[in-house]
PDB file of C-alpha atoms in Angstrom:
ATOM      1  CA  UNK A   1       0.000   0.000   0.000  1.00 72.00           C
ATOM      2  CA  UNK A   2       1.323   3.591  -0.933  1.00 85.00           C
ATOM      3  CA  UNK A   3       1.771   6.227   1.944  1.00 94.00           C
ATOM      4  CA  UNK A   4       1.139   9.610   0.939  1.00 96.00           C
ATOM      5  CA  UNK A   5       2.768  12.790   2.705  1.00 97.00           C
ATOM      6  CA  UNK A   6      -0.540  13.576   4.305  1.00 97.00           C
ATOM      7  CA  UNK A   7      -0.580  10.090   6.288  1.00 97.00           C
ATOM      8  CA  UNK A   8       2.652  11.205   7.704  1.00 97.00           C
ATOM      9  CA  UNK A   9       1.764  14.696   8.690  1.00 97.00           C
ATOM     10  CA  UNK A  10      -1.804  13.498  10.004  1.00 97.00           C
ATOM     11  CA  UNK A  11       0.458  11.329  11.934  1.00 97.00           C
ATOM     12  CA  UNK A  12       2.920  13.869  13.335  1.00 97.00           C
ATOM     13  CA  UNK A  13      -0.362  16.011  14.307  1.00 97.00           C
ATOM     14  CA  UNK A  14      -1.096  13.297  16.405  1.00 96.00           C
ATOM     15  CA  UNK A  15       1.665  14.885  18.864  1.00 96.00           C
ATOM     16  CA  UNK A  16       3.174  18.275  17.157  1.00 97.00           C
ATOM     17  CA  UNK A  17       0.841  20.731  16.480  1.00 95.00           C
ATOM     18  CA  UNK A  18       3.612  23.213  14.892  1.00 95.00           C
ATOM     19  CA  UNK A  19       2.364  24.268  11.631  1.00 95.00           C
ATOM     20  CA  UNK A  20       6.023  25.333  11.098  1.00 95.00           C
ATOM     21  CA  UNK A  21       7.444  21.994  11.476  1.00 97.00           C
ATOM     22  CA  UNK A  22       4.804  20.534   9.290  1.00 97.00           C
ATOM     23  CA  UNK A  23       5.800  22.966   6.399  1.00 97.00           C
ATOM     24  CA  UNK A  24       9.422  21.401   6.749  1.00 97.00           C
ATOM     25  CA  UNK A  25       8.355  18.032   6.743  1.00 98.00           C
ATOM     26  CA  UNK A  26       6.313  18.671   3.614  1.00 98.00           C
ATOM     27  CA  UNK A  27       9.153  20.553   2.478  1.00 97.00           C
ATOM     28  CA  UNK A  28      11.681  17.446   2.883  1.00 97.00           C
ATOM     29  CA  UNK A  29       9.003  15.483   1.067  1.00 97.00           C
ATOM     30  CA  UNK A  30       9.111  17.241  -1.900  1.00 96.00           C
ATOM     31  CA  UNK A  31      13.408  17.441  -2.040  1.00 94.00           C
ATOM     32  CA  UNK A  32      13.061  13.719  -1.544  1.00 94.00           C
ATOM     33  CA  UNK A  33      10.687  13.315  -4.317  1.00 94.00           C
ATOM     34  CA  UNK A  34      12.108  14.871  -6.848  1.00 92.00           C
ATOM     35  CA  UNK A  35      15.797  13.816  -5.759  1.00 91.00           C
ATOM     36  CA  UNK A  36      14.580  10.244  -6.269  1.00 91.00           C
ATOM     37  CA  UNK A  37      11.856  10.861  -9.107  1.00 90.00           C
ATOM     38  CA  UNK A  38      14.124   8.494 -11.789  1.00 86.00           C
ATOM     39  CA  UNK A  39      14.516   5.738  -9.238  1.00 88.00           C
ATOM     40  CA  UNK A  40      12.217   2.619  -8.407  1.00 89.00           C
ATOM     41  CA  UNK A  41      12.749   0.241  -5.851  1.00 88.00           C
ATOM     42  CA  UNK A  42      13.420  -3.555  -6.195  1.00 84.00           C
ATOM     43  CA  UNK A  43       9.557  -4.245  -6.187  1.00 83.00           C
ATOM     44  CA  UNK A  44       9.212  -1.622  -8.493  1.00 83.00           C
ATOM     45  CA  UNK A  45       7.470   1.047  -6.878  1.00 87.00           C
ATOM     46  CA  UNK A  46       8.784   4.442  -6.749  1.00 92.00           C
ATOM     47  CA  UNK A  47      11.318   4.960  -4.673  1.00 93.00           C
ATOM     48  CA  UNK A  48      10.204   7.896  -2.410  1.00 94.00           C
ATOM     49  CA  UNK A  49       7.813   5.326  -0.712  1.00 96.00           C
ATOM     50  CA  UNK A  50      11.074   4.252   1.033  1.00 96.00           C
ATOM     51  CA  UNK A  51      11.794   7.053   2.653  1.00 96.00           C
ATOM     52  CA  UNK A  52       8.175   8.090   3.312  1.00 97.00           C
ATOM     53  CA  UNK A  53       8.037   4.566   4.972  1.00 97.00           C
ATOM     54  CA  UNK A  54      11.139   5.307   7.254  1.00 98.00           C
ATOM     55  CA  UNK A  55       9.485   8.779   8.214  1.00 98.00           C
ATOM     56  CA  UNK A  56       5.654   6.884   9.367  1.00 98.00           C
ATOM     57  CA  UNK A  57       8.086   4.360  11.301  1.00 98.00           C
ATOM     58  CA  UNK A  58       9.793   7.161  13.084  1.00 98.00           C
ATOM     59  CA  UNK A  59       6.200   9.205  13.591  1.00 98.00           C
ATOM     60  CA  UNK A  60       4.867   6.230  14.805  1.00 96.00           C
ATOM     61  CA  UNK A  61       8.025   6.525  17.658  1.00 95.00           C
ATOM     62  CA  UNK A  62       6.710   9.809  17.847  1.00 96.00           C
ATOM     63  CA  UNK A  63      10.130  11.232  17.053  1.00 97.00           C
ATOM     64  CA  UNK A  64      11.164  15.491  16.745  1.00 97.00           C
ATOM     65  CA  UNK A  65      10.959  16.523  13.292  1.00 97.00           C
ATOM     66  CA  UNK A  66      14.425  17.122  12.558  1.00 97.00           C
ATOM     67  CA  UNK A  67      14.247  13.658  12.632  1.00 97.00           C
ATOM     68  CA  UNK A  68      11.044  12.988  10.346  1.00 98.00           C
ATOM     69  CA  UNK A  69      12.729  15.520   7.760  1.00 97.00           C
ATOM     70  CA  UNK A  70      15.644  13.240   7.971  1.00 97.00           C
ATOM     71  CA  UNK A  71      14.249  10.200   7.274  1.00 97.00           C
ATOM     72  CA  UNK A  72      12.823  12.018   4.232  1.00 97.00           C
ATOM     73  CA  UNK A  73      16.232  13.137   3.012  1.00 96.00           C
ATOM     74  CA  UNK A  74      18.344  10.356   4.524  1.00 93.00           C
ATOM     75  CA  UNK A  75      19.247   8.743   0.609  1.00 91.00           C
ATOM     76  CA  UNK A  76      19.524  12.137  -1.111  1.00 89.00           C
ATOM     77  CA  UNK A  77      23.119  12.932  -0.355  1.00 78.00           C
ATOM     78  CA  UNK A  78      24.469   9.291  -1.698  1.00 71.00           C
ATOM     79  CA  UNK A  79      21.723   9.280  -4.721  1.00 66.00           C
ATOM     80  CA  UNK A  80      21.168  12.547  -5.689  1.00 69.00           C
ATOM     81  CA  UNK A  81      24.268  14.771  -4.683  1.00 72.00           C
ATOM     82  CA  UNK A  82      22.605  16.779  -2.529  1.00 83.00           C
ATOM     83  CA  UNK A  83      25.789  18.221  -0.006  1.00 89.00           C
ATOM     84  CA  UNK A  84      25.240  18.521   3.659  1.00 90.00           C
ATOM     85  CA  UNK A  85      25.519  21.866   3.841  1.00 92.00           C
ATOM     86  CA  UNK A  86      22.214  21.972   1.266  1.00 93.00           C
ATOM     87  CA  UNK A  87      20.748  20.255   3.666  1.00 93.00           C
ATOM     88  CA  UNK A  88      21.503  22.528   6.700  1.00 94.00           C
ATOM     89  CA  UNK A  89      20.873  25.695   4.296  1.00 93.00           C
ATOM     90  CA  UNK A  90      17.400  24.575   3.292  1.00 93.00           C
ATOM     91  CA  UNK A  91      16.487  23.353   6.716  1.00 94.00           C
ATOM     92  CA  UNK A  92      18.742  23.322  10.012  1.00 92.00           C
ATOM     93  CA  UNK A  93      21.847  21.777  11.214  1.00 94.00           C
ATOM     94  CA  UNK A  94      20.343  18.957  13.542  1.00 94.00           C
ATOM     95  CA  UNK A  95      18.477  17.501  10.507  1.00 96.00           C
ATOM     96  CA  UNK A  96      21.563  18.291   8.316  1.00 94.00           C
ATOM     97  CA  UNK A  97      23.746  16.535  11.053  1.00 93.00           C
ATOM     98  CA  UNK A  98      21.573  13.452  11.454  1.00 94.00           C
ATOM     99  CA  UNK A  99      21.634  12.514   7.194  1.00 93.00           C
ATOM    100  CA  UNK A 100      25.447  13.206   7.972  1.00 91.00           C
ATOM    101  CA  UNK A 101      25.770  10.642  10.692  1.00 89.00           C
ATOM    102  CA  UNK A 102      23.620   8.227   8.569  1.00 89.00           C
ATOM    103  CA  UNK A 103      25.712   8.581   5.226  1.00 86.00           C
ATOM    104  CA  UNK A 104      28.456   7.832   7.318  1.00 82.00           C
ATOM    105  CA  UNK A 105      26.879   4.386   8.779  1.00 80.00           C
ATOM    106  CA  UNK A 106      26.653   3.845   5.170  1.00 76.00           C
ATOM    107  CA  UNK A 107      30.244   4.085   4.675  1.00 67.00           C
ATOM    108  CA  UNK A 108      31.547   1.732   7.331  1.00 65.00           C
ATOM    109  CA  UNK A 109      33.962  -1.012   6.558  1.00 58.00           C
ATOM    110  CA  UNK A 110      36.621  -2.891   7.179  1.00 51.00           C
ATOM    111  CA  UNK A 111      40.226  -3.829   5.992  1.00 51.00           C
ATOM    112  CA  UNK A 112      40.198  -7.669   7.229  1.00 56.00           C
ATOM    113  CA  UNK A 113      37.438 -10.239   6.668  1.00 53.00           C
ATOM    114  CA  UNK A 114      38.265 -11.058  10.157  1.00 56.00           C
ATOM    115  CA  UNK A 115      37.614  -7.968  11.578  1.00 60.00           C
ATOM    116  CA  UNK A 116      33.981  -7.637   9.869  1.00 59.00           C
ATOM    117  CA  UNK A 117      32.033  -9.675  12.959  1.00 70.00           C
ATOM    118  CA  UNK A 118      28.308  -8.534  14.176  1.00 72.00           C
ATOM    119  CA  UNK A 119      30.058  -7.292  17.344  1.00 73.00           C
ATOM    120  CA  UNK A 120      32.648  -4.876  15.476  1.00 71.00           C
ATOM    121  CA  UNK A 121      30.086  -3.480  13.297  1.00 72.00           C
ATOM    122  CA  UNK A 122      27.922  -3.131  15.876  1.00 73.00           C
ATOM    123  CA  UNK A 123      30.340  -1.102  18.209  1.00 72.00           C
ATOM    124  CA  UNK A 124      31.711   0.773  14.833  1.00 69.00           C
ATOM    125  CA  UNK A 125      27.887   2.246  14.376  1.00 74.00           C
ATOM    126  CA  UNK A 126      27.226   2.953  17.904  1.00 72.00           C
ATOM    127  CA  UNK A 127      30.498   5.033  18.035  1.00 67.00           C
ATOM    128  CA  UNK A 128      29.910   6.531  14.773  1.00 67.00           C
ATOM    129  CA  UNK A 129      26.075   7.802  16.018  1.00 70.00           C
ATOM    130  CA  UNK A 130      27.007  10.447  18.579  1.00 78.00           C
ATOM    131  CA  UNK A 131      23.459  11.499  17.963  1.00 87.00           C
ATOM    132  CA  UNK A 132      20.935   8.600  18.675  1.00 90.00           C
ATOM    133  CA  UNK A 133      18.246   9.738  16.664  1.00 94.00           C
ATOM    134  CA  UNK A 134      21.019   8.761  14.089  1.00 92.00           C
ATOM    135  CA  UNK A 135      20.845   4.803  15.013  1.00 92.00           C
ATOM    136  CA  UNK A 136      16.987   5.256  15.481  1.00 95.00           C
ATOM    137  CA  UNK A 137      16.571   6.196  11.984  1.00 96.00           C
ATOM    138  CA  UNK A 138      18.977   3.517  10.295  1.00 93.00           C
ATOM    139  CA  UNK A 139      16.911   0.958  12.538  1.00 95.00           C
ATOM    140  CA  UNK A 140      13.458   2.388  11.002  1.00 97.00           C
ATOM    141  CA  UNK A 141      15.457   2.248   7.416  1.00 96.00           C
ATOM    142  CA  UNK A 142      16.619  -1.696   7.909  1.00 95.00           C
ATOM    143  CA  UNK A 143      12.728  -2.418   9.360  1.00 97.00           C
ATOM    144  CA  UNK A 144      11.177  -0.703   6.009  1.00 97.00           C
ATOM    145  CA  UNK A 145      13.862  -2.893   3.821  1.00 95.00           C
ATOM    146  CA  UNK A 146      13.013  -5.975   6.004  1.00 97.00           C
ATOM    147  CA  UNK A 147       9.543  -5.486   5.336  1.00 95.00           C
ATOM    148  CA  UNK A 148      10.145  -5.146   1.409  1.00 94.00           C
ATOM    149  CA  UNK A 149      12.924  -8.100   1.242  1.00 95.00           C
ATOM    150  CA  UNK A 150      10.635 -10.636  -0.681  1.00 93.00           C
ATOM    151  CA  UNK A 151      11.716  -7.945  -3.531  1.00 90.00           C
ATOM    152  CA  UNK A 152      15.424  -9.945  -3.782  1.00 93.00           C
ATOM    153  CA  UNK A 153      16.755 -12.997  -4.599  1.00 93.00           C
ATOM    154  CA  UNK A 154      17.019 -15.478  -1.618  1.00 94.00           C
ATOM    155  CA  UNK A 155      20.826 -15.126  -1.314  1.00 95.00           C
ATOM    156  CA  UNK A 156      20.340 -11.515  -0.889  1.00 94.00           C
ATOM    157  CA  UNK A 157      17.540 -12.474   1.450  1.00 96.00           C
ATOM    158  CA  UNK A 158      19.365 -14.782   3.712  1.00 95.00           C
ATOM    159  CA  UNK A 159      22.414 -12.684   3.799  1.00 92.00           C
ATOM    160  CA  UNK A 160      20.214  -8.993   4.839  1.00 94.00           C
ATOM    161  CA  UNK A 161      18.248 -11.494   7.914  1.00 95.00           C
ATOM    162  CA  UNK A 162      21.697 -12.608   9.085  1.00 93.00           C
ATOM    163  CA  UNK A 163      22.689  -9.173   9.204  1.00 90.00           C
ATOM    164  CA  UNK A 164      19.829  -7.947  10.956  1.00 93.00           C
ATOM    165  CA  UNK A 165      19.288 -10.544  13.251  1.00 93.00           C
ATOM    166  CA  UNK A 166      23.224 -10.221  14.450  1.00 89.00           C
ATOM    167  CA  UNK A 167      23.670  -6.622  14.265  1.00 89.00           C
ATOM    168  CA  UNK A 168      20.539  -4.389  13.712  1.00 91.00           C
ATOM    169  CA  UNK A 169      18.208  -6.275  16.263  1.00 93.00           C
ATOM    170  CA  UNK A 170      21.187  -6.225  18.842  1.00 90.00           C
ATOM    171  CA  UNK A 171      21.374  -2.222  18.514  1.00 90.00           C
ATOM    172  CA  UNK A 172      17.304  -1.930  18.595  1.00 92.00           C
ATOM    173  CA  UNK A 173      17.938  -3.910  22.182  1.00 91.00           C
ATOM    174  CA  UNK A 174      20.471  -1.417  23.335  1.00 87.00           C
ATOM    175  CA  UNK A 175      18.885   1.951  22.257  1.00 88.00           C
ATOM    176  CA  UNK A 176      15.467   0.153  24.155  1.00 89.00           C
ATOM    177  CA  UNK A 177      13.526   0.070  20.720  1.00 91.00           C
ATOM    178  CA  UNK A 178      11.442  -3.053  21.980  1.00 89.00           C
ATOM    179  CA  UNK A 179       8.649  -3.357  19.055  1.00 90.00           C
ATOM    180  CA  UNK A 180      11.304  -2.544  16.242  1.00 95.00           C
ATOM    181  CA  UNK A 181      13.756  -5.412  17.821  1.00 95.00           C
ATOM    182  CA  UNK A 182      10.663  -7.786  18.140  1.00 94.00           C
ATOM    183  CA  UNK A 183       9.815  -6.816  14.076  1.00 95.00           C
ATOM    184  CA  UNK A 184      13.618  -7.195  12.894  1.00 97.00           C
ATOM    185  CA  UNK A 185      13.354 -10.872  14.443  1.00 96.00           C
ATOM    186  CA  UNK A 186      10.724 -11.809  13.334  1.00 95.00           C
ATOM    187  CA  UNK A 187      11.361 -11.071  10.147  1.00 97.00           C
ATOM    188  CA  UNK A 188      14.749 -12.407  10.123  1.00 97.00           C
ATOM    189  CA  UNK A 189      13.352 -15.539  11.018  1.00 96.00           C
ATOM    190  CA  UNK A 190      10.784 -15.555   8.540  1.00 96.00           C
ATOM    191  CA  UNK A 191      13.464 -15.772   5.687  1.00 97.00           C
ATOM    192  CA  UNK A 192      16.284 -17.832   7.713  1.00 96.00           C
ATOM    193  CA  UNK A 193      13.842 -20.118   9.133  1.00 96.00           C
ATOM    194  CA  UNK A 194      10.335 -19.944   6.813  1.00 95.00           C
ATOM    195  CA  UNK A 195       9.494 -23.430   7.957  1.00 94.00           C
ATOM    196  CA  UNK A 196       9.744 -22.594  11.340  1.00 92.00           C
ATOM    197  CA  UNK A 197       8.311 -18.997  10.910  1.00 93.00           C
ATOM    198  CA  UNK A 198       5.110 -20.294   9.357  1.00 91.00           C
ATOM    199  CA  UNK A 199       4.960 -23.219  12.093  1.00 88.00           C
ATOM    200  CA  UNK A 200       4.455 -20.255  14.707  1.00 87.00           C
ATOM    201  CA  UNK A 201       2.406 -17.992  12.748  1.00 84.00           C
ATOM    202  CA  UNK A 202       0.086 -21.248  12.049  1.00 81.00           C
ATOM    203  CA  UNK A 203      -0.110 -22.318  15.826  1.00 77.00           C
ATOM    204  CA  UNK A 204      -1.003 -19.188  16.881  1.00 74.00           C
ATOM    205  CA  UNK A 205      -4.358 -18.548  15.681  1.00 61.00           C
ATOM    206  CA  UNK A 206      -4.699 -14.626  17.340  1.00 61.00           C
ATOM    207  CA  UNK A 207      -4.117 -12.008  14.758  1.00 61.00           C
ATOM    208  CA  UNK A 208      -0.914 -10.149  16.603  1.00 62.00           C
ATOM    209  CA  UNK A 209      -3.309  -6.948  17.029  1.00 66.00           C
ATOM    210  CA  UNK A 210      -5.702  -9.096  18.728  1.00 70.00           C
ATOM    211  CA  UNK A 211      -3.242 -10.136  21.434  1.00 68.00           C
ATOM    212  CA  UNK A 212      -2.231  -6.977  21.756  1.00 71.00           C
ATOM    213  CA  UNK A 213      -5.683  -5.813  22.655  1.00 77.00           C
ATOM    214  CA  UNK A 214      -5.894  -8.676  25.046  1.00 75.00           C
ATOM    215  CA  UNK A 215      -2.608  -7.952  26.747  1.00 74.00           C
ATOM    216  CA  UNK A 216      -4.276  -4.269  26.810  1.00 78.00           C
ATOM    217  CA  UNK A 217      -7.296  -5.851  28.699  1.00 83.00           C
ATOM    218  CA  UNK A 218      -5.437  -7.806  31.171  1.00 79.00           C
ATOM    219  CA  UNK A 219      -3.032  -5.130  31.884  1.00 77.00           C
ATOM    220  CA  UNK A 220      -6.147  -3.106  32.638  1.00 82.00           C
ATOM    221  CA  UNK A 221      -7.836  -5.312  34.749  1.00 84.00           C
ATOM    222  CA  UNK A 222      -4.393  -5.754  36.587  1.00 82.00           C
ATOM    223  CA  UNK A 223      -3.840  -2.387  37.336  1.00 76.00           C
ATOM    224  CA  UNK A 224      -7.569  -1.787  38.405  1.00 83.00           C
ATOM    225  CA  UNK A 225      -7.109  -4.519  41.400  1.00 83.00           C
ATOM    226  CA  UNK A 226      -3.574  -3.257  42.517  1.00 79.00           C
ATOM    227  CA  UNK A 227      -5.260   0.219  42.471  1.00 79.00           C
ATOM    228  CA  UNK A 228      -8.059  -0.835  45.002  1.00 81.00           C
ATOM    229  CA  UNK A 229      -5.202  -2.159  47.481  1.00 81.00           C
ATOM    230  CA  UNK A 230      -3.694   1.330  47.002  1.00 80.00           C
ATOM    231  CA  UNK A 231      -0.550  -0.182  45.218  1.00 79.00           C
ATOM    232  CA  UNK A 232       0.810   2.474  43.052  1.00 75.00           C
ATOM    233  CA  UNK A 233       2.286   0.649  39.963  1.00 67.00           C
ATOM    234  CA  UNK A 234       2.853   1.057  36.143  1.00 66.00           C
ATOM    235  CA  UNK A 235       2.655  -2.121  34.229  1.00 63.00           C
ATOM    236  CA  UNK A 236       3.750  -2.627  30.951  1.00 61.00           C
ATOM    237  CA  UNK A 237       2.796  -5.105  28.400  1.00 59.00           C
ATOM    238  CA  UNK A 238       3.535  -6.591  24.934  1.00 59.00           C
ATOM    239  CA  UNK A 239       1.875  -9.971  23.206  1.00 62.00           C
ATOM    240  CA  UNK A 240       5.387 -11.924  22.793  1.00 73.00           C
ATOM    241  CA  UNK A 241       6.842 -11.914  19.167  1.00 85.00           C
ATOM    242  CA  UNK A 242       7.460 -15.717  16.924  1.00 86.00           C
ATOM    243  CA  UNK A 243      10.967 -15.203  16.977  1.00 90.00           C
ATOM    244  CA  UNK A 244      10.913 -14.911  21.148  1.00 86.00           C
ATOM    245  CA  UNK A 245       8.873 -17.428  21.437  1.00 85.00           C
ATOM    246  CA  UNK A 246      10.720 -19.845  19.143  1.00 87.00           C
ATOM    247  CA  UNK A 247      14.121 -18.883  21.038  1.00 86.00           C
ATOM    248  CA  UNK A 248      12.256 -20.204  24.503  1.00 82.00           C
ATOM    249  CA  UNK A 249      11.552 -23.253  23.109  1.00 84.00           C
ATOM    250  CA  UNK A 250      14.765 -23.890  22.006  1.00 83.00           C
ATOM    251  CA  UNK A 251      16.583 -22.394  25.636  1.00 80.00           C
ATOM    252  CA  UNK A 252      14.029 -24.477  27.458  1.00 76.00           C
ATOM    253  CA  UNK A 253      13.723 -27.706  25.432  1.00 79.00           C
ATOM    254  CA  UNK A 254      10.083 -27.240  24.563  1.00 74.00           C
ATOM    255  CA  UNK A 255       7.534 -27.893  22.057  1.00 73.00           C
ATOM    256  CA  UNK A 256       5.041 -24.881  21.364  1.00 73.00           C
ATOM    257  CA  UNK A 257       2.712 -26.439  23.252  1.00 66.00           C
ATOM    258  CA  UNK A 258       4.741 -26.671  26.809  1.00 62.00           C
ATOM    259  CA  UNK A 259       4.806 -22.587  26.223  1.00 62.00           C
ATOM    260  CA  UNK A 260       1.932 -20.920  27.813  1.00 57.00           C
ATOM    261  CA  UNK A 261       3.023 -17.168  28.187  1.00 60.00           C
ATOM    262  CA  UNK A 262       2.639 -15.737  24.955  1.00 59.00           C
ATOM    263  CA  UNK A 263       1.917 -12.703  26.869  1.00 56.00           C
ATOM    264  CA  UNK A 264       4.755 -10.451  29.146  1.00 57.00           C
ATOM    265  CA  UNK A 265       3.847  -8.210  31.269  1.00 53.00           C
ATOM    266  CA  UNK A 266       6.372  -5.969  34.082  1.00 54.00           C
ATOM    267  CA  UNK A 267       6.236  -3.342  36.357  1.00 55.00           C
ATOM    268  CA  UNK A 268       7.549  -0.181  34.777  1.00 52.00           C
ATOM    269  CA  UNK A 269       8.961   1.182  37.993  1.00 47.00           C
TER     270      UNK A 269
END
């Protein structure tokens, strides 16, 4: 399905209600669109969806919109030779600084095969990202590719999960990104391990928004009894994703059915 600019500002609205930020954000929209008007992506859509995906990702966070413009721009400097100092000239230096810091992500290598292992790479793009709303972004830009990688050949496939499951999903976990880590797995396991993937999404017969609307409910009724004792608490909740599911039954030896809490829920505090 194609996103349109106004699904992202109606989005933003949501939680900004500075008219001058939205003109910015359109603004951003339309550098990215015509930076990127000649390109398609693999499926063969036009390419600004991709960054218009990456920008309702980050909304979605409810993230500043330095950050939304980013997201917007993040692929003009290495596609369309749009400098940094455009950037910062047409809009402002944190959103010019944050395309910097994600260019340079981009750019990251190393001189030994040795040396490339998920847990250099990973420390390499943490200390590159001074700025976290740097990482944040390249995490929303790896979900949107994971969530377009039936566009590639399986080699390509296999070889983007690995990646993500070793090194993207890792840095989600660190920066406390819970529902992006949970997606990245999940998906990563859908293409390294479809037959186990499609076991999972075949035993368990609640849609994924329908748990979460039960864990909701529970949560809710949780909170209402501790509140009658007078116990102050903040409880958090999440239905559980396939991929940390399927790494329980492995830790614990377990067939799906031995696993009853396809639910977490903590205190907050």
């Amino acid at each position: 399905m194609a996103h349109t600019i106004h699904e992202l500002i109606d989005t933003v609205r949501e939680y900004n209600n500075n008219e001058k930020d939205f003109n910015l954000i359109r603004k951003a929209y339309e550098h990215a669109k015509k930076a990127h008007a000649n390109q398609k992506r693999a499926s063969g859509g036009e390419f600004v969806q991709h960054p218009l995906s990456v920008a309702l990702i980050l909304a979605d966070k409810r993230m500043d919109h330095e950050t939304i413009c980013a997201a917007l721009l993040h692929d003009v400097a290495e596609d369309a030779g749009i400098t940094i100092e455009e950037i910062k000239k047409e809009f402002d230096e944190d959103t010019a600084h944050i395309v910097e810091g994600v260019t340079k992500t981009e750019k990251v290598y190393f001189m030994t095969k040795e040396d490339y292992t998920a847990e250099n790479l990973r420390k390499v793009l943490l200390a590159t990202s001074k700025d976290a709303r740097v990482m944040i972004l390249k995490l929303a830009d790896r979900l949107d590719n994971m969530r377009t990688l039936s566009s590639f050949k399986d080699e390509k496939q296999i070889r983007i999960a690995n990646e993500t499951l070793n090194i993207y999903a890792p840095i989600a976990h660190k920066l406390g990104m819970w529902s992006i880590k949970g997606e990245l797995e999940d998906l990563a396991l859908r293409y390294l391990k479809p037959d186990v993937y499609n076991f999972l999404k075949a035993k368990i017969n609640e849609k994924r928004a329908e748990r979460e609307k039960r864990t909701k409910e529970i949560m809710n009724e949780i909170h209402s009894k501790l509140e009658k004792l007078n116990i102050d608490v903040q409880i958090s909740g999440r239905a559980k994703y396939f991929y940390s599911i399927y790494k329980k039954m492995q830790k614990k030896g377990k067939s799906f059915d031995e696993i009853n809490d396809l639910i977490a829920l903590r205190d907050r505090k």
